[in-house]
Amino acid sequence: MSSDGRTGTSKRGLAILLALGATVLGVHLQTGGRYGFHRDELATLDDARHLAWGYVAYPPVTPFFGWISLKLFGASLTGFRFFAAVSVSVAVVLTGLMARALGGSTGAQALAASAAIPFALGAGTLMQYVSFDYLAWVACSYFFVLLCKSRDPRWWLAIGGCIGFGMLTKYSIVVCALAIVAGVLFTDLRALFRSKWLWLGVAISLLIFLPNLLWQIQNDFVSLDFLRHIHERDVRIGRTRDFLPDQLKLTLFTFPLALLGLCFYFASKTGRPFRALGCLYAIPLMTFIVAKGRGYYLAPAYSVLYAGGAVFGAELIANLRPVWRISLQWVAWASIVITTCFAAAYFVPIAPVDSGWARRAFNVNEDFREEIGWSELVQKVAQIRDSLDPAEHSRLAILAGNYSEAGAINLYGKAYGLPEAICGTNSFWARGYGDPPPETLIVIGFTREFGDRYFESCELAGRITNKYDVANEENTDHPDILVCRHLRESWPEFWKKFRRYG
């Protein structure tokens, strides 16, 4: 093929990858405002209004992009989710580019990128650190592919930048970094450890991470305490029990393509120069099994498998009779289309909330349930506030049991003239309880026993409901709204022991 032909093919392949990424972004933009803010998004939204180099529950990148979203789009739900959708869309493109760097044809590139779409559809529906962590991990994998291919140590700079960005997003990127180290150490890439570019890359990652590290030092490494608590909770309630079965749920009918990727890196002659890339999956897999991670933690590692699998699959069928080659290509594409349709049906908010389709989706994907009823909750709290003696309004507070309730009050409460919520969960606790301390409190997210224990008087004032009668944490686990007066102990004493993680 002439150089012009190769250039044309390259441009066509890139155009297809960009079109796939744009399609994913378009789906999110069209459906992102269907229901409401998810309970976790409400916390991120509130943290975005208090910019810092760190937060109890996560590093600063996700709230930072939330802050940008607020500046650009206001409190628009679709706008708030915009950068998360962009992140997963870029990751789809990078997956295809990995296949190209491995020598894949235009078809192999498109197949690899398409295999990444199902997870991108699910991960990009919410403004959460999962989306940015996914991008950081996939970008790191892409630059490692280029390092393995070219043996040019200058790619360590890009890898270091991605790891630094990842550390500001989700600390699990450390596992990806360890996988890269193992991949270089146990293959013929060991000479790259002696390059000055490696240490410059390390310096870049540390420099990017430094502000958050300083924040952690100033706050007694509170995030480590948080992560320990959350991990113990996840293990206790069984969220980590099905890690291996969860891998089949993550990949569905694209799992054979991922297996082909493993074979490409570890068993094929063509994949020999890229042996180290297999560690990007094998090391995280073993790490999360031993450490009892949740199933979706491994999701970013599949992109490099899809890339290798698409290239190896094309190689295996290249010499088959046309009828068999075309049939297997159709099977590969059908598996991806079916998996994508399932992801769209159950993890993208397509259906109206009161439809039968939505109800079935809510049973599969419980996150949808946690997007319903927040404005109604705040409206109910405002009605209760209005029923109180006006003399109590000056020393009134709203005590929220979790970050979602606090975030909802702070988001929707301004329209009703409600004070900002006080809450002991995660970063809300550091913002305190106000001065002067409250005397009358509207309490949500707690039981009547809690109210009677800590306050001199407490009465049931209402219950949390939503107009669609969707069962979620709010109206099932703690539906009571209380009005409580006069804390039994001093506020400093109460607040000191009120800190909690969630």
mmCIF file of N, CA, C and O in Angstrom, residues 141-227:
data_model
loop_
_atom_site.group_PDB
_atom_site.id
_atom_site.type_symbol
_atom_site.label_atom_id
_atom_site.label_comp_id
_atom_site.label_asym_id
_atom_site.label_seq_id
_atom_site.Cartn_x
_atom_site.Cartn_y
_atom_site.Cartn_z
ATOM 1 N N SER A 141 -2.878 3.466 30.046
ATOM 2 C CA SER A 141 -2.672 2.239 29.270
ATOM 3 C C SER A 141 -2.264 2.568 27.837
ATOM 4 O O SER A 141 -1.382 1.908 27.266
ATOM 5 N N TYR A 142 -2.904 3.576 27.257
ATOM 6 C CA TYR A 142 -2.587 3.955 25.875
ATOM 7 C C TYR A 142 -1.130 4.395 25.746
ATOM 8 O O TYR A 142 -0.411 3.953 24.834
ATOM 9 N N PHE A 143 -0.687 5.234 26.653
ATOM 10 C CA PHE A 143 0.703 5.694 26.567
ATOM 11 C C PHE A 143 1.692 4.570 26.870
ATOM 12 O O PHE A 143 2.809 4.560 26.348
ATOM 13 N N PHE A 144 1.270 3.603 27.683
ATOM 14 C CA PHE A 144 2.130 2.448 27.929
ATOM 15 C C PHE A 144 2.224 1.579 26.668
ATOM 16 O O PHE A 144 3.278 0.996 26.378
ATOM 17 N N VAL A 145 1.123 1.497 25.913
ATOM 18 C CA VAL A 145 1.175 0.809 24.626
ATOM 19 C C VAL A 145 2.210 1.462 23.720
ATOM 20 O O VAL A 145 3.030 0.785 23.081
ATOM 21 N N LEU A 146 2.195 2.790 23.669
ATOM 22 C CA LEU A 146 3.145 3.507 22.818
ATOM 23 C C LEU A 146 4.580 3.319 23.303
ATOM 24 O O LEU A 146 5.510 3.231 22.499
ATOM 25 N N LEU A 147 4.744 3.229 24.627
ATOM 26 C CA LEU A 147 6.071 2.972 25.174
ATOM 27 C C LEU A 147 6.564 1.590 24.761
ATOM 28 O O LEU A 147 7.718 1.424 24.340
ATOM 29 N N CYS A 148 5.692 0.596 24.875
ATOM 30 C CA CYS A 148 6.081 -0.768 24.507
ATOM 31 C C CYS A 148 6.387 -0.875 23.016
ATOM 32 O O CYS A 148 7.293 -1.615 22.606
ATOM 33 N N LYS A 149 5.627 -0.153 22.212
ATOM 34 C CA LYS A 149 5.813 -0.237 20.766
ATOM 35 C C LYS A 149 7.091 0.458 20.304
ATOM 36 O O LYS A 149 7.864 -0.093 19.514
ATOM 37 N N SER A 150 7.324 1.655 20.804
ATOM 38 C CA SER A 150 8.434 2.466 20.308
ATOM 39 C C SER A 150 9.729 2.278 21.098
ATOM 40 O O SER A 150 10.809 2.585 20.598
ATOM 41 N N ARG A 151 9.578 1.819 22.361
ATOM 42 C CA ARG A 151 10.708 1.738 23.298
ATOM 43 C C ARG A 151 11.345 3.128 23.490
ATOM 44 O O ARG A 151 12.505 3.231 23.884
ATOM 45 N N ASP A 152 10.560 4.158 23.241
ATOM 46 C CA ASP A 152 11.020 5.532 23.444
ATOM 47 C C ASP A 152 10.715 5.936 24.876
ATOM 48 O O ASP A 152 9.546 6.100 25.243
ATOM 49 N N PRO A 153 11.722 6.114 25.731
ATOM 50 C CA PRO A 153 11.473 6.369 27.159
ATOM 51 C C PRO A 153 10.798 7.702 27.447
ATOM 52 O O PRO A 153 10.345 7.926 28.571
ATOM 53 N N ARG A 154 10.698 8.564 26.444
ATOM 54 C CA ARG A 154 10.031 9.845 26.683
ATOM 55 C C ARG A 154 8.547 9.679 26.978
ATOM 56 O O ARG A 154 7.925 10.591 27.539
ATOM 57 N N TRP A 155 7.980 8.519 26.611
ATOM 58 C CA TRP A 155 6.573 8.273 26.943
ATOM 59 C C TRP A 155 6.348 8.156 28.448
ATOM 60 O O TRP A 155 5.205 8.227 28.913
ATOM 61 N N TRP A 156 7.437 7.977 29.224
ATOM 62 C CA TRP A 156 7.272 7.976 30.683
ATOM 63 C C TRP A 156 6.680 9.297 31.179
ATOM 64 O O TRP A 156 5.986 9.327 32.203
ATOM 65 N N LEU A 157 6.941 10.387 30.479
ATOM 66 C CA LEU A 157 6.399 11.688 30.894
ATOM 67 C C LEU A 157 4.878 11.680 30.823
ATOM 68 O O LEU A 157 4.195 12.147 31.748
ATOM 69 N N ALA A 158 4.346 11.159 29.727
ATOM 70 C CA ALA A 158 2.893 11.107 29.580
ATOM 71 C C ALA A 158 2.276 10.141 30.590
ATOM 72 O O ALA A 158 1.217 10.429 31.177
ATOM 73 N N ILE A 159 2.938 9.012 30.807
ATOM 74 C CA ILE A 159 2.438 8.049 31.797
ATOM 75 C C ILE A 159 2.435 8.673 33.183
ATOM 76 O O ILE A 159 1.465 8.538 33.950
ATOM 77 N N GLY A 160 3.510 9.392 33.523
ATOM 78 C CA GLY A 160 3.569 10.065 34.819
ATOM 79 C C GLY A 160 2.468 11.092 34.973
ATOM 80 O O GLY A 160 1.855 11.215 36.051
ATOM 81 N N GLY A 161 2.186 11.840 33.904
ATOM 82 C CA GLY A 161 1.113 12.821 33.970
ATOM 83 C C GLY A 161 -0.236 12.168 34.207
ATOM 84 O O GLY A 161 -1.057 12.667 34.990
ATOM 85 N N CYS A 162 -0.490 11.034 33.532
ATOM 86 C CA CYS A 162 -1.761 10.330 33.719
ATOM 87 C C CYS A 162 -1.899 9.771 35.134
ATOM 88 O O CYS A 162 -2.982 9.820 35.733
ATOM 89 N N ILE A 163 -0.801 9.240 35.679
ATOM 90 C CA ILE A 163 -0.857 8.718 37.052
ATOM 91 C C ILE A 163 -1.093 9.851 38.035
ATOM 92 O O ILE A 163 -1.885 9.714 38.986
ATOM 93 N N GLY A 164 -0.447 10.994 37.825
ATOM 94 C CA GLY A 164 -0.681 12.139 38.695
ATOM 95 C C GLY A 164 -2.120 12.596 38.643
ATOM 96 O O GLY A 164 -2.752 12.853 39.683
ATOM 97 N N PHE A 165 -2.676 12.694 37.426
ATOM 98 C CA PHE A 165 -4.089 13.057 37.282
ATOM 99 C C PHE A 165 -4.969 12.015 37.958
ATOM 100 O O PHE A 165 -5.950 12.353 38.630
ATOM 101 N N GLY A 166 -4.622 10.741 37.776
ATOM 102 C CA GLY A 166 -5.401 9.684 38.401
ATOM 103 C C GLY A 166 -5.389 9.756 39.916
ATOM 104 O O GLY A 166 -6.399 9.494 40.567
ATOM 105 N N MET A 167 -4.250 10.123 40.493
ATOM 106 C CA MET A 167 -4.166 10.254 41.953
ATOM 107 C C MET A 167 -5.031 11.392 42.473
ATOM 108 O O MET A 167 -5.439 11.387 43.634
ATOM 109 N N LEU A 168 -5.293 12.380 41.629
ATOM 110 C CA LEU A 168 -6.203 13.457 42.020
ATOM 111 C C LEU A 168 -7.655 13.098 41.749
ATOM 112 O O LEU A 168 -8.549 13.917 41.975
ATOM 113 N N THR A 169 -7.861 11.888 41.256
ATOM 114 C CA THR A 169 -9.208 11.441 40.911
ATOM 115 C C THR A 169 -9.672 10.311 41.811
ATOM 116 O O THR A 169 -10.732 10.365 42.413
ATOM 117 N N LYS A 170 -8.858 9.259 41.895
ATOM 118 C CA LYS A 170 -9.191 8.076 42.706
ATOM 119 C C LYS A 170 -7.886 7.348 42.976
ATOM 120 O O LYS A 170 -7.143 7.040 42.047
ATOM 121 N N TYR A 171 -7.616 7.047 44.230
ATOM 122 C CA TYR A 171 -6.307 6.534 44.601
ATOM 123 C C TYR A 171 -6.021 5.141 44.063
ATOM 124 O O TYR A 171 -4.878 4.689 44.105
ATOM 125 N N SER A 172 -7.025 4.467 43.528
ATOM 126 C CA SER A 172 -6.801 3.123 43.002
ATOM 127 C C SER A 172 -5.919 3.124 41.760
ATOM 128 O O SER A 172 -5.478 2.049 41.320
ATOM 129 N N ILE A 173 -5.617 4.290 41.189
ATOM 130 C CA ILE A 173 -4.698 4.349 40.050
ATOM 131 C C ILE A 173 -3.328 3.804 40.440
ATOM 132 O O ILE A 173 -2.532 3.411 39.574
ATOM 133 N N VAL A 174 -3.049 3.738 41.740
ATOM 134 C CA VAL A 174 -1.800 3.144 42.215
ATOM 135 C C VAL A 174 -1.673 1.704 41.718
ATOM 136 O O VAL A 174 -0.576 1.243 41.392
ATOM 137 N N VAL A 175 -2.795 1.000 41.640
ATOM 138 C CA VAL A 175 -2.762 -0.385 41.168
ATOM 139 C C VAL A 175 -2.324 -0.430 39.709
ATOM 140 O O VAL A 175 -1.563 -1.317 39.298
ATOM 141 N N CYS A 176 -2.787 0.511 38.907
ATOM 142 C CA CYS A 176 -2.354 0.595 37.509
ATOM 143 C C CYS A 176 -0.857 0.873 37.430
ATOM 144 O O CYS A 176 -0.148 0.268 36.613
ATOM 145 N N ALA A 177 -0.383 1.773 38.285
ATOM 146 C CA ALA A 177 1.054 2.085 38.304
ATOM 147 C C ALA A 177 1.871 0.854 38.677
ATOM 148 O O ALA A 177 2.920 0.578 38.069
ATOM 149 N N LEU A 178 1.407 0.093 39.667
ATOM 150 C CA LEU A 178 2.107 -1.134 40.051
ATOM 151 C C LEU A 178 2.119 -2.147 38.902
ATOM 152 O O LEU A 178 3.111 -2.862 38.699
ATOM 153 N N ALA A 179 1.028 -2.198 38.158
ATOM 154 C CA ALA A 179 0.956 -3.112 37.022
ATOM 155 C C ALA A 179 1.968 -2.734 35.948
ATOM 156 O O ALA A 179 2.596 -3.609 35.330
ATOM 157 N N ILE A 180 2.151 -1.435 35.731
ATOM 158 C CA ILE A 180 3.147 -0.980 34.760
ATOM 159 C C ILE A 180 4.550 -1.356 35.223
ATOM 160 O O ILE A 180 5.376 -1.842 34.439
ATOM 161 N N VAL A 181 4.824 -1.152 36.492
ATOM 162 C CA VAL A 181 6.129 -1.521 37.039
ATOM 163 C C VAL A 181 6.380 -3.014 36.858
ATOM 164 O O VAL A 181 7.455 -3.451 36.423
ATOM 165 N N ALA A 182 5.369 -3.828 37.179
ATOM 166 C CA ALA A 182 5.517 -5.278 37.029
ATOM 167 C C ALA A 182 5.721 -5.654 35.568
ATOM 168 O O ALA A 182 6.548 -6.527 35.243
ATOM 169 N N GLY A 183 4.968 -4.994 34.672
ATOM 170 C CA GLY A 183 5.095 -5.293 33.263
ATOM 171 C C GLY A 183 6.490 -5.022 32.727
ATOM 172 O O GLY A 183 7.023 -5.798 31.921
ATOM 173 N N VAL A 184 7.093 -3.936 33.167
ATOM 174 C CA VAL A 184 8.449 -3.602 32.734
ATOM 175 C C VAL A 184 9.467 -4.531 33.400
ATOM 176 O O VAL A 184 10.402 -5.019 32.760
ATOM 177 N N LEU A 185 9.263 -4.803 34.670
ATOM 178 C CA LEU A 185 10.221 -5.594 35.435
ATOM 179 C C LEU A 185 10.318 -7.036 34.942
ATOM 180 O O LEU A 185 11.410 -7.620 34.900
ATOM 181 N N PHE A 186 9.195 -7.619 34.527
ATOM 182 C CA PHE A 186 9.176 -9.044 34.169
ATOM 183 C C PHE A 186 9.242 -9.297 32.663
ATOM 184 O O PHE A 186 8.989 -10.418 32.217
ATOM 185 N N THR A 187 9.562 -8.277 31.884
ATOM 186 C CA THR A 187 9.704 -8.453 30.438
ATOM 187 C C THR A 187 11.031 -7.842 29.975
ATOM 188 O O THR A 187 11.844 -7.386 30.795
ATOM 189 N N ASP A 188 11.214 -7.803 28.669
ATOM 190 C CA ASP A 188 12.469 -7.267 28.129
ATOM 191 C C ASP A 188 12.505 -5.746 28.101
ATOM 192 O O ASP A 188 13.367 -5.154 27.457
ATOM 193 N N LEU A 189 11.564 -5.094 28.814
ATOM 194 C CA LEU A 189 11.555 -3.633 28.887
ATOM 195 C C LEU A 189 12.393 -3.106 30.053
ATOM 196 O O LEU A 189 12.424 -1.909 30.304
ATOM 197 N N ARG A 190 13.063 -3.996 30.765
ATOM 198 C CA ARG A 190 13.751 -3.587 31.998
ATOM 199 C C ARG A 190 14.750 -2.453 31.779
ATOM 200 O O ARG A 190 14.999 -1.659 32.687
ATOM 201 N N ALA A 191 15.312 -2.368 30.586
ATOM 202 C CA ALA A 191 16.287 -1.308 30.323
ATOM 203 C C ALA A 191 15.663 0.081 30.463
ATOM 204 O O ALA A 191 16.368 1.057 30.745
ATOM 205 N N LEU A 192 14.329 0.159 30.313
ATOM 206 C CA LEU A 192 13.653 1.454 30.423
ATOM 207 C C LEU A 192 13.679 1.999 31.842
ATOM 208 O O LEU A 192 13.436 3.189 32.065
ATOM 209 N N PHE A 193 13.959 1.135 32.813
ATOM 210 C CA PHE A 193 14.067 1.598 34.203
ATOM 211 C C PHE A 193 15.303 2.478 34.404
ATOM 212 O O PHE A 193 15.376 3.228 35.379
ATOM 213 N N ARG A 194 16.271 2.357 33.521
ATOM 214 C CA ARG A 194 17.505 3.117 33.704
ATOM 215 C C ARG A 194 17.465 4.493 33.036
ATOM 216 O O ARG A 194 18.432 5.238 33.098
ATOM 217 N N SER A 195 16.346 4.802 32.428
ATOM 218 C CA SER A 195 16.232 6.069 31.707
ATOM 219 C C SER A 195 15.918 7.227 32.645
ATOM 220 O O SER A 195 15.133 7.092 33.589
ATOM 221 N N LYS A 196 16.513 8.367 32.369
ATOM 222 C CA LYS A 196 16.197 9.576 33.143
ATOM 223 C C LYS A 196 14.745 9.987 32.961
ATOM 224 O O LYS A 196 14.144 10.636 33.835
ATOM 225 N N TRP A 197 14.152 9.599 31.791
ATOM 226 C CA TRP A 197 12.770 9.987 31.522
ATOM 227 C C TRP A 197 11.802 9.316 32.492
ATOM 228 O O TRP A 197 10.737 9.871 32.795
ATOM 229 N N LEU A 198 12.147 8.121 32.958
ATOM 230 C CA LEU A 198 11.314 7.462 33.964
ATOM 231 C C LEU A 198 11.220 8.325 35.211
ATOM 232 O O LEU A 198 10.135 8.577 35.737
ATOM 233 N N TRP A 199 12.342 8.793 35.686
ATOM 234 C CA TRP A 199 12.354 9.554 36.929
ATOM 235 C C TRP A 199 11.740 10.937 36.736
ATOM 236 O O TRP A 199 11.138 11.483 37.660
ATOM 237 N N LEU A 200 11.851 11.472 35.532
ATOM 238 C CA LEU A 200 11.135 12.716 35.243
ATOM 239 C C LEU A 200 9.625 12.479 35.246
ATOM 240 O O LEU A 200 8.854 13.327 35.721
ATOM 241 N N GLY A 201 9.210 11.324 34.735
ATOM 242 C CA GLY A 201 7.790 10.977 34.780
ATOM 243 C C GLY A 201 7.295 10.807 36.200
ATOM 244 O O GLY A 201 6.197 11.255 36.547
ATOM 245 N N VAL A 202 8.116 10.147 37.032
ATOM 246 C CA VAL A 202 7.772 10.006 38.452
ATOM 247 C C VAL A 202 7.655 11.381 39.110
ATOM 248 O O VAL A 202 6.732 11.641 39.888
ATOM 249 N N ALA A 203 8.599 12.266 38.778
ATOM 250 C CA ALA A 203 8.573 13.613 39.350
ATOM 251 C C ALA A 203 7.307 14.362 38.931
ATOM 252 O O ALA A 203 6.692 15.073 39.745
ATOM 253 N N ILE A 204 6.899 14.193 37.674
ATOM 254 C CA ILE A 204 5.678 14.856 37.203
ATOM 255 C C ILE A 204 4.461 14.352 37.962
ATOM 256 O O ILE A 204 3.607 15.137 38.406
ATOM 257 N N SER A 205 4.376 13.038 38.138
ATOM 258 C CA SER A 205 3.221 12.481 38.859
ATOM 259 C C SER A 205 3.192 12.958 40.303
ATOM 260 O O SER A 205 2.123 13.306 40.829
ATOM 261 N N LEU A 206 4.339 13.004 40.947
ATOM 262 C CA LEU A 206 4.393 13.465 42.339
ATOM 263 C C LEU A 206 4.073 14.949 42.443
ATOM 264 O O LEU A 206 3.402 15.386 43.394
ATOM 265 N N LEU A 207 4.542 15.726 41.478
ATOM 266 C CA LEU A 207 4.269 17.161 41.492
ATOM 267 C C LEU A 207 2.782 17.434 41.334
ATOM 268 O O LEU A 207 2.220 18.296 42.015
ATOM 269 N N ILE A 208 2.124 16.694 40.442
ATOM 270 C CA ILE A 208 0.688 16.861 40.255
ATOM 271 C C ILE A 208 -0.069 16.456 41.504
ATOM 272 O O ILE A 208 -1.030 17.115 41.920
ATOM 273 N N PHE A 209 0.372 15.374 42.144
ATOM 274 C CA PHE A 209 -0.309 14.844 43.330
ATOM 275 C C PHE A 209 -0.006 15.641 44.589
ATOM 276 O O PHE A 209 -0.759 15.594 45.567
ATOM 277 N N LEU A 210 1.071 16.420 44.596
ATOM 278 C CA LEU A 210 1.562 17.073 45.810
ATOM 279 C C LEU A 210 0.514 17.902 46.547
ATOM 280 O O LEU A 210 0.414 17.799 47.783
ATOM 281 N N PRO A 211 -0.285 18.736 45.877
ATOM 282 C CA PRO A 211 -1.261 19.537 46.637
ATOM 283 C C PRO A 211 -2.229 18.676 47.449
ATOM 284 O O PRO A 211 -2.558 19.015 48.586
ATOM 285 N N ASN A 212 -2.684 17.571 46.864
ATOM 286 C CA ASN A 212 -3.582 16.698 47.607
ATOM 287 C C ASN A 212 -2.861 15.996 48.741
ATOM 288 O O ASN A 212 -3.421 15.800 49.838
ATOM 289 N N LEU A 213 -1.599 15.625 48.516
ATOM 290 C CA LEU A 213 -0.814 15.002 49.582
ATOM 291 C C LEU A 213 -0.663 15.947 50.762
ATOM 292 O O LEU A 213 -0.812 15.539 51.923
ATOM 293 N N LEU A 214 -0.377 17.219 50.481
ATOM 294 C CA LEU A 214 -0.258 18.208 51.559
ATOM 295 C C LEU A 214 -1.585 18.367 52.293
ATOM 296 O O LEU A 214 -1.606 18.503 53.525
ATOM 297 N N TRP A 215 -2.690 18.350 51.535
ATOM 298 C CA TRP A 215 -4.008 18.440 52.174
ATOM 299 C C TRP A 215 -4.226 17.241 53.101
ATOM 300 O O TRP A 215 -4.752 17.396 54.215
ATOM 301 N N GLN A 216 -3.855 16.055 52.648
ATOM 302 C CA GLN A 216 -4.013 14.866 53.481
ATOM 303 C C GLN A 216 -3.182 14.977 54.758
ATOM 304 O O GLN A 216 -3.638 14.609 55.842
ATOM 305 N N ILE A 217 -1.957 15.474 54.631
ATOM 306 C CA ILE A 217 -1.107 15.646 55.811
ATOM 307 C C ILE A 217 -1.756 16.621 56.789
ATOM 308 O O ILE A 217 -1.797 16.373 58.007
ATOM 309 N N GLN A 218 -2.279 17.730 56.277
ATOM 310 C CA GLN A 218 -2.919 18.730 57.128
ATOM 311 C C GLN A 218 -4.184 18.202 57.785
ATOM 312 O O GLN A 218 -4.586 18.685 58.845
ATOM 313 N N ASN A 219 -4.816 17.205 57.158
ATOM 314 C CA ASN A 219 -6.070 16.657 57.690
ATOM 315 C C ASN A 219 -5.897 15.238 58.223
ATOM 316 O O ASN A 219 -6.847 14.452 58.238
ATOM 317 N N ASP A 220 -4.674 14.935 58.673
ATOM 318 C CA ASP A 220 -4.396 13.663 59.347
ATOM 319 C C ASP A 220 -4.762 12.453 58.496
ATOM 320 O O ASP A 220 -5.205 11.422 59.014
ATOM 321 N N PHE A 221 -4.578 12.563 57.179
ATOM 322 C CA PHE A 221 -4.865 11.469 56.251
ATOM 323 C C PHE A 221 -6.263 10.899 56.485
ATOM 324 O O PHE A 221 -6.473 9.691 56.549
ATOM 325 N N VAL A 222 -7.223 11.814 56.554
ATOM 326 C CA VAL A 222 -8.598 11.418 56.850
ATOM 327 C C VAL A 222 -9.151 10.490 55.765
ATOM 328 O O VAL A 222 -9.977 9.620 56.055
ATOM 329 N N SER A 223 -8.697 10.636 54.525
ATOM 330 C CA SER A 223 -9.230 9.791 53.454
ATOM 331 C C SER A 223 -8.848 8.332 53.644
ATOM 332 O O SER A 223 -9.591 7.432 53.233
ATOM 333 N N LEU A 224 -7.700 8.073 54.242
ATOM 334 C CA LEU A 224 -7.322 6.688 54.524
ATOM 335 C C LEU A 224 -8.273 6.074 55.538
ATOM 336 O O LEU A 224 -8.673 4.905 55.414
ATOM 337 N N ASP A 225 -8.642 6.855 56.543
ATOM 338 C CA ASP A 225 -9.609 6.386 57.531
ATOM 339 C C ASP A 225 -10.958 6.133 56.860
ATOM 340 O O ASP A 225 -11.632 5.128 57.131
ATOM 341 N N PHE A 226 -11.349 7.054 55.973
ATOM 342 C CA PHE A 226 -12.600 6.902 55.230
ATOM 343 C C PHE A 226 -12.578 5.635 54.381
ATOM 344 O O PHE A 226 -13.523 4.833 54.398
ATOM 345 N N LEU A 227 -11.495 5.431 53.620
ATOM 346 C CA LEU A 227 -11.412 4.271 52.743
ATOM 347 C C LEU A 227 -11.421 2.963 53.538
ATOM 348 O O LEU A 227 -12.027 1.973 53.112
#
